[in-house]
XYZ file of C-alpha atoms in Angstrom:
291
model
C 0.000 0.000 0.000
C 3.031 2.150 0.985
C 4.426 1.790 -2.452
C 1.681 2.678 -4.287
C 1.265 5.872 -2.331
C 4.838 6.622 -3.471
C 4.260 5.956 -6.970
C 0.537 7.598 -7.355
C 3.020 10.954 -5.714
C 5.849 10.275 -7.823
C 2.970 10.101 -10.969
C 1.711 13.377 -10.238
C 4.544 15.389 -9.566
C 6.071 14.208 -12.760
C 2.188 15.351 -14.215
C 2.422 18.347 -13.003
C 6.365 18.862 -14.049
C 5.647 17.612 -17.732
C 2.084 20.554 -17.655
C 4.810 23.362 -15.937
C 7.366 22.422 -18.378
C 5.002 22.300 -21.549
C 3.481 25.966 -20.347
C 7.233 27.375 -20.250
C 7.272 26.402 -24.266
C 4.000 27.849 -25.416
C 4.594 31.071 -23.818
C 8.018 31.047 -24.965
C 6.400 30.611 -28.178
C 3.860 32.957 -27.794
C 5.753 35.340 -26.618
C 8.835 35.449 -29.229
C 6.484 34.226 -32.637
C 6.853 36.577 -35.010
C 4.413 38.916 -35.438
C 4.403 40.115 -39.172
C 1.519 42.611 -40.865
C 0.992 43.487 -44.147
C 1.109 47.252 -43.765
C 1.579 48.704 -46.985
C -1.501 47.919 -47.569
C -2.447 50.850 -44.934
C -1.373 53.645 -46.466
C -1.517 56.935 -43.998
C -3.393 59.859 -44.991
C -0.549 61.714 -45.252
C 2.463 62.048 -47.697
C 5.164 59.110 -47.328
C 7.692 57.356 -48.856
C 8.066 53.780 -48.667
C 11.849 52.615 -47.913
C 14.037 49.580 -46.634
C 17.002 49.738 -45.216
C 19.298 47.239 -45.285
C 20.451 45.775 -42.055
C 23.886 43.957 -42.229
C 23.043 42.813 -45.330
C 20.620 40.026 -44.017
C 17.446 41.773 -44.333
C 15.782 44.932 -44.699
C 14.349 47.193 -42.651
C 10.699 47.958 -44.029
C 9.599 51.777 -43.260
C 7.792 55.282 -44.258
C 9.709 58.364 -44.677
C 7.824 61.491 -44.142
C 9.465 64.637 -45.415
C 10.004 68.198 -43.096
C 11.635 71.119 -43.203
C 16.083 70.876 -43.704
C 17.981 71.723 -40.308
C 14.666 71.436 -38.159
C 15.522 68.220 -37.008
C 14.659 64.393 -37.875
C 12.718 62.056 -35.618
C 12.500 58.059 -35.579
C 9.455 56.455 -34.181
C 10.037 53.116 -32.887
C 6.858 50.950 -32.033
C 5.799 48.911 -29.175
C 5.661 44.655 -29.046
C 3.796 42.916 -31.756
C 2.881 45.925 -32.899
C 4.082 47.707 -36.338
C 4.805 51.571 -37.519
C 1.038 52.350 -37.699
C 1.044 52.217 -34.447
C 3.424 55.600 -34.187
C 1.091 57.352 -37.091
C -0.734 59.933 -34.906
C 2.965 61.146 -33.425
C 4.115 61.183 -37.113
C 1.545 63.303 -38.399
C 1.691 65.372 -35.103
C 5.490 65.646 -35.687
C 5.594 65.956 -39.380
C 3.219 69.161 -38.855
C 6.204 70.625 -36.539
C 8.320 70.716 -39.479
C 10.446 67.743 -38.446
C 11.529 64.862 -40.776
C 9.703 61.677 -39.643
C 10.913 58.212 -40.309
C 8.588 55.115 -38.548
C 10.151 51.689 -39.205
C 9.072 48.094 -38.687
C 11.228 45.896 -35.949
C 12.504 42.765 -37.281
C 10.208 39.942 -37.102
C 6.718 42.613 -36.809
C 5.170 44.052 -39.673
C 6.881 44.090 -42.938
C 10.472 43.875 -41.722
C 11.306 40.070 -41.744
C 12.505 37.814 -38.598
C 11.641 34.669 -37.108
C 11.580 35.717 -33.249
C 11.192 38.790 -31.364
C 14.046 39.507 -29.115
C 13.272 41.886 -27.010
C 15.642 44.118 -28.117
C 18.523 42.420 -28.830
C 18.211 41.875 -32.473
C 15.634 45.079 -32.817
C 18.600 47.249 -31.578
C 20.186 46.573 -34.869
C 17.189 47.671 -36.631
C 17.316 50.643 -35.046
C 20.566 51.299 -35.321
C 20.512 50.603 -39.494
C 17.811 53.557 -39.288
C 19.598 56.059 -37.043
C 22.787 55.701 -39.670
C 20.037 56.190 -42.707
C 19.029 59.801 -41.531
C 22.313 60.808 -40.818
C 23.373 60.134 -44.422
C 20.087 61.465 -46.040
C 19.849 64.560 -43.972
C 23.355 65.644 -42.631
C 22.455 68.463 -41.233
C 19.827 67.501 -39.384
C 19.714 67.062 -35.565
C 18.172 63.681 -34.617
C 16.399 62.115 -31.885
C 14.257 58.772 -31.881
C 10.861 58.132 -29.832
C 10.756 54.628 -28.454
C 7.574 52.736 -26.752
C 7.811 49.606 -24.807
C 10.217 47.199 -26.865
C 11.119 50.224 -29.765
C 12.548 52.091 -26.165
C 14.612 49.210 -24.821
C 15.812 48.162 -28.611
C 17.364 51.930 -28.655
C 18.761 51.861 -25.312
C 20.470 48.515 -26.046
C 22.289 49.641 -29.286
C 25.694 48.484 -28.999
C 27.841 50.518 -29.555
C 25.345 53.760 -28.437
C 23.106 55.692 -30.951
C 24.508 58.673 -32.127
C 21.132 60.913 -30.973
C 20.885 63.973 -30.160
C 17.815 62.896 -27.995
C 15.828 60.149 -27.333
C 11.894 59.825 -25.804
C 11.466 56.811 -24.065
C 7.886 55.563 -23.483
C 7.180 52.805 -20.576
C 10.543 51.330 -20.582
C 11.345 48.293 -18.248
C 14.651 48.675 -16.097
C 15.347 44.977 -16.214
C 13.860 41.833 -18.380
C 13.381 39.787 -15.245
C 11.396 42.548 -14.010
C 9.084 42.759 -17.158
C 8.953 39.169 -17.331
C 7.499 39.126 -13.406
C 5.402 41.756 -13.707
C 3.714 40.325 -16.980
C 3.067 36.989 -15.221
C 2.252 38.311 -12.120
C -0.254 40.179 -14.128
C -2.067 37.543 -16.556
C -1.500 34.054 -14.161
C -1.748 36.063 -10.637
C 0.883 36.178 -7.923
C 1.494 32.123 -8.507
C 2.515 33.381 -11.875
C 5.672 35.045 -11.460
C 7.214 31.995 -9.718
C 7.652 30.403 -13.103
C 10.086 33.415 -14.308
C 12.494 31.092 -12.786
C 12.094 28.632 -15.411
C 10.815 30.956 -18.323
C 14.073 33.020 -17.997
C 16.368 30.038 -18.896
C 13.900 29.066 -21.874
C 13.894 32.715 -23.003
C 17.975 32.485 -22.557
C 18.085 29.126 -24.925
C 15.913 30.667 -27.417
C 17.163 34.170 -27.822
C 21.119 32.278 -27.632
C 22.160 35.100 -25.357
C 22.191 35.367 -21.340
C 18.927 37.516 -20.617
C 21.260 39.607 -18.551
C 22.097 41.433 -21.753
C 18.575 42.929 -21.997
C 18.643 44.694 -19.023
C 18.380 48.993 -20.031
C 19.346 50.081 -16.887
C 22.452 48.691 -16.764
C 23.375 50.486 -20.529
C 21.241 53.992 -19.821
C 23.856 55.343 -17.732
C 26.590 55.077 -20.906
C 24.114 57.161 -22.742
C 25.127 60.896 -23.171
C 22.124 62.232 -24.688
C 19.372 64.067 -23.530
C 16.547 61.593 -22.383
C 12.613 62.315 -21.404
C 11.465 59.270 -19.887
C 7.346 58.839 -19.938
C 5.341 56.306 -17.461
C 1.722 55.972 -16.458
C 0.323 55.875 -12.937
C -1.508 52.625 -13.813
C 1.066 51.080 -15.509
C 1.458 47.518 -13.945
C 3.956 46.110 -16.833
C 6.109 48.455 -15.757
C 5.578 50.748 -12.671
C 6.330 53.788 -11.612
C 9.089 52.888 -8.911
C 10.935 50.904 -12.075
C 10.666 53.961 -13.976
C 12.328 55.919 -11.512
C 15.177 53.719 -11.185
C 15.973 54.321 -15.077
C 15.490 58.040 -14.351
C 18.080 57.698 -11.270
C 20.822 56.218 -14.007
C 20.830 58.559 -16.645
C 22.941 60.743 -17.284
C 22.009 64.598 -17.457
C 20.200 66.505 -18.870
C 16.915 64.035 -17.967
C 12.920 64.381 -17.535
C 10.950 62.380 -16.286
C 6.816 62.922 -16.677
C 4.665 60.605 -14.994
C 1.053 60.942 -16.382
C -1.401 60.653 -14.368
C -4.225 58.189 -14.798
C -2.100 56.306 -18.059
C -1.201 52.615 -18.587
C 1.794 51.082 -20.057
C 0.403 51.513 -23.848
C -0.817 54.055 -26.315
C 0.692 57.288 -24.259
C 0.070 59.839 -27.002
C -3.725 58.424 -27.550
C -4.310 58.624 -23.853
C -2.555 62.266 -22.954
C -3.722 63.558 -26.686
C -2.703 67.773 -26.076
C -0.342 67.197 -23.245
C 1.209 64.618 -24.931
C 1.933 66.706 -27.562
C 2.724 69.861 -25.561
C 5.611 67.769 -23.969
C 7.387 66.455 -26.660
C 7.075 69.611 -28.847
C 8.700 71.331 -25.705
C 11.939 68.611 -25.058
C 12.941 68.268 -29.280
C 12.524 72.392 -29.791
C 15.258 72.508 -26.699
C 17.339 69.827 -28.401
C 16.926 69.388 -31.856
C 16.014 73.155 -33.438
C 18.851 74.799 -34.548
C 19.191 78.755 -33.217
């Protein structure tokens, strides 16, 4: 009787091993699939052209080019995860009206921009890297900043070696992956949830083929020497507000942080609409307008 005890606990503690282990590879799954979009077939209301940039000559980056005024400045808009340049269409027409040059691109592996896993910034730095380099040749004389949400703000921050900005926006940025990773279970499977990071880290590790340590922003925002504006929402439970604060801590001057009131982790310019605006037409005119 003893022995089958043992065995009917033995039998369901390897169940329950093999159901843990096979939900560590479906949201590794889920979570780095590709997320691709056919969005030239979206065209904005506004006047665009449609450009790739090669990126190490493996791929090319898949983007719109929107046209300003010369030595007014140049701005890239980098989107969120599993999302796609339309998503940064209301700042580019907002922008674009400024007088700035406007260039939104596609992350590897979302939208039109080709890739077989999302990285979490690893690979995406080089993305945006490939368009930084692409405004500098094309306008020269142009000061340049980019505007990064979510995974387009930890892709620039990673760059290796550092973006040669003049300023950057970053939008609900995560200090640390193990703290997005936490936060995002804790969030959809409840406070059980985040016990499994312990597990899903090493998976992530073996799929990305790169220690997870490397995707960590607040251990490369302190390198940066550029003017930074760092935006995070009061109700923002991907990333919160004490996180944010430790980013703001590590920069280097000059540095803003604005906390909106009443935002989440997503869609910062839809929620704040005027404000929104009214802040990031006040940092670039410091930084990127020539006098």
């Amino acid at each position: 009787m003893r022995h089958q005890i043992v065995r009917w606990i033995l039998i369901q503690l390897v169940s329950v091993l093999m159901i843990v282990i096979a939900v560590i590879i479906m949201l590794g799954e889920i979570v780095t699939g590709s997320a691709p979009t056919a969005v030239e077939t979206l065209l904005p209301d506004f006047p665009v052209e449609a450009i790739q940039i090669p990126v190490n000559n493996d791929y090319a980056v898949h983007g719109w080019l929107a046209r300003g005024i010369n030595r007014h400045g140049a701005v890239l808009l980098v989107h969120s995860m599993r999302s796609n340049r339309l998503e940064m269409l209301g700042r580019a027409i907002f922008l674009n009206s400024l007088g700035y040059h406007i260039l939104m691109i596609d992350l590897q592996a979302h939208g039109e921009t080709p890739g077989d896993r999302i990285t979490f910034g690893a690979r995406e730095s080089a993305d945006v890297a490939a368009a930084v380099t692409y405004l500098r040749d094309i306008f020269p004389h142009d000061r340049i900043s980019a505007i990064g949400a979510t995974l387009g703000a930890a892709a620039i921050v990673l760059a290796d070696p550092p973006l040669k900005l003049d300023a950057m926006i970053l939008e609900s940025l995560h200090p640390t992956f193990a703290e997005a990773v936490a936060n995002r279970l804790r969030l959809h499977l409840g406070k059980f949830g985040e016990n499994l990071q312990f597990l899903l880290l090493p998976y992530f590790s073996f799929l990305l083929e790169l220690p997870v340590d490397n995707l960590n922003p607040v251990e490369r925002i302190g390198n940066l020497a550029v003017p930074v504006l760092f935006i995070t929402g009061t109700l923002d439970k991907h990333t919160t507000q004490f996180e944010a604060r430790r980013l703001y801590d590590a920069a280097l001057p000059p540095k803003e942080l604005w906390i909106v009131e009443g935002a989440g982790h997503y869609n910062m310019h839809t929620y704040a609409g005027e404000s929104y605006e009214e802040h990031i037409a006040d940092f670039l005119s410091i930084y990127l307008q020539r006098r």
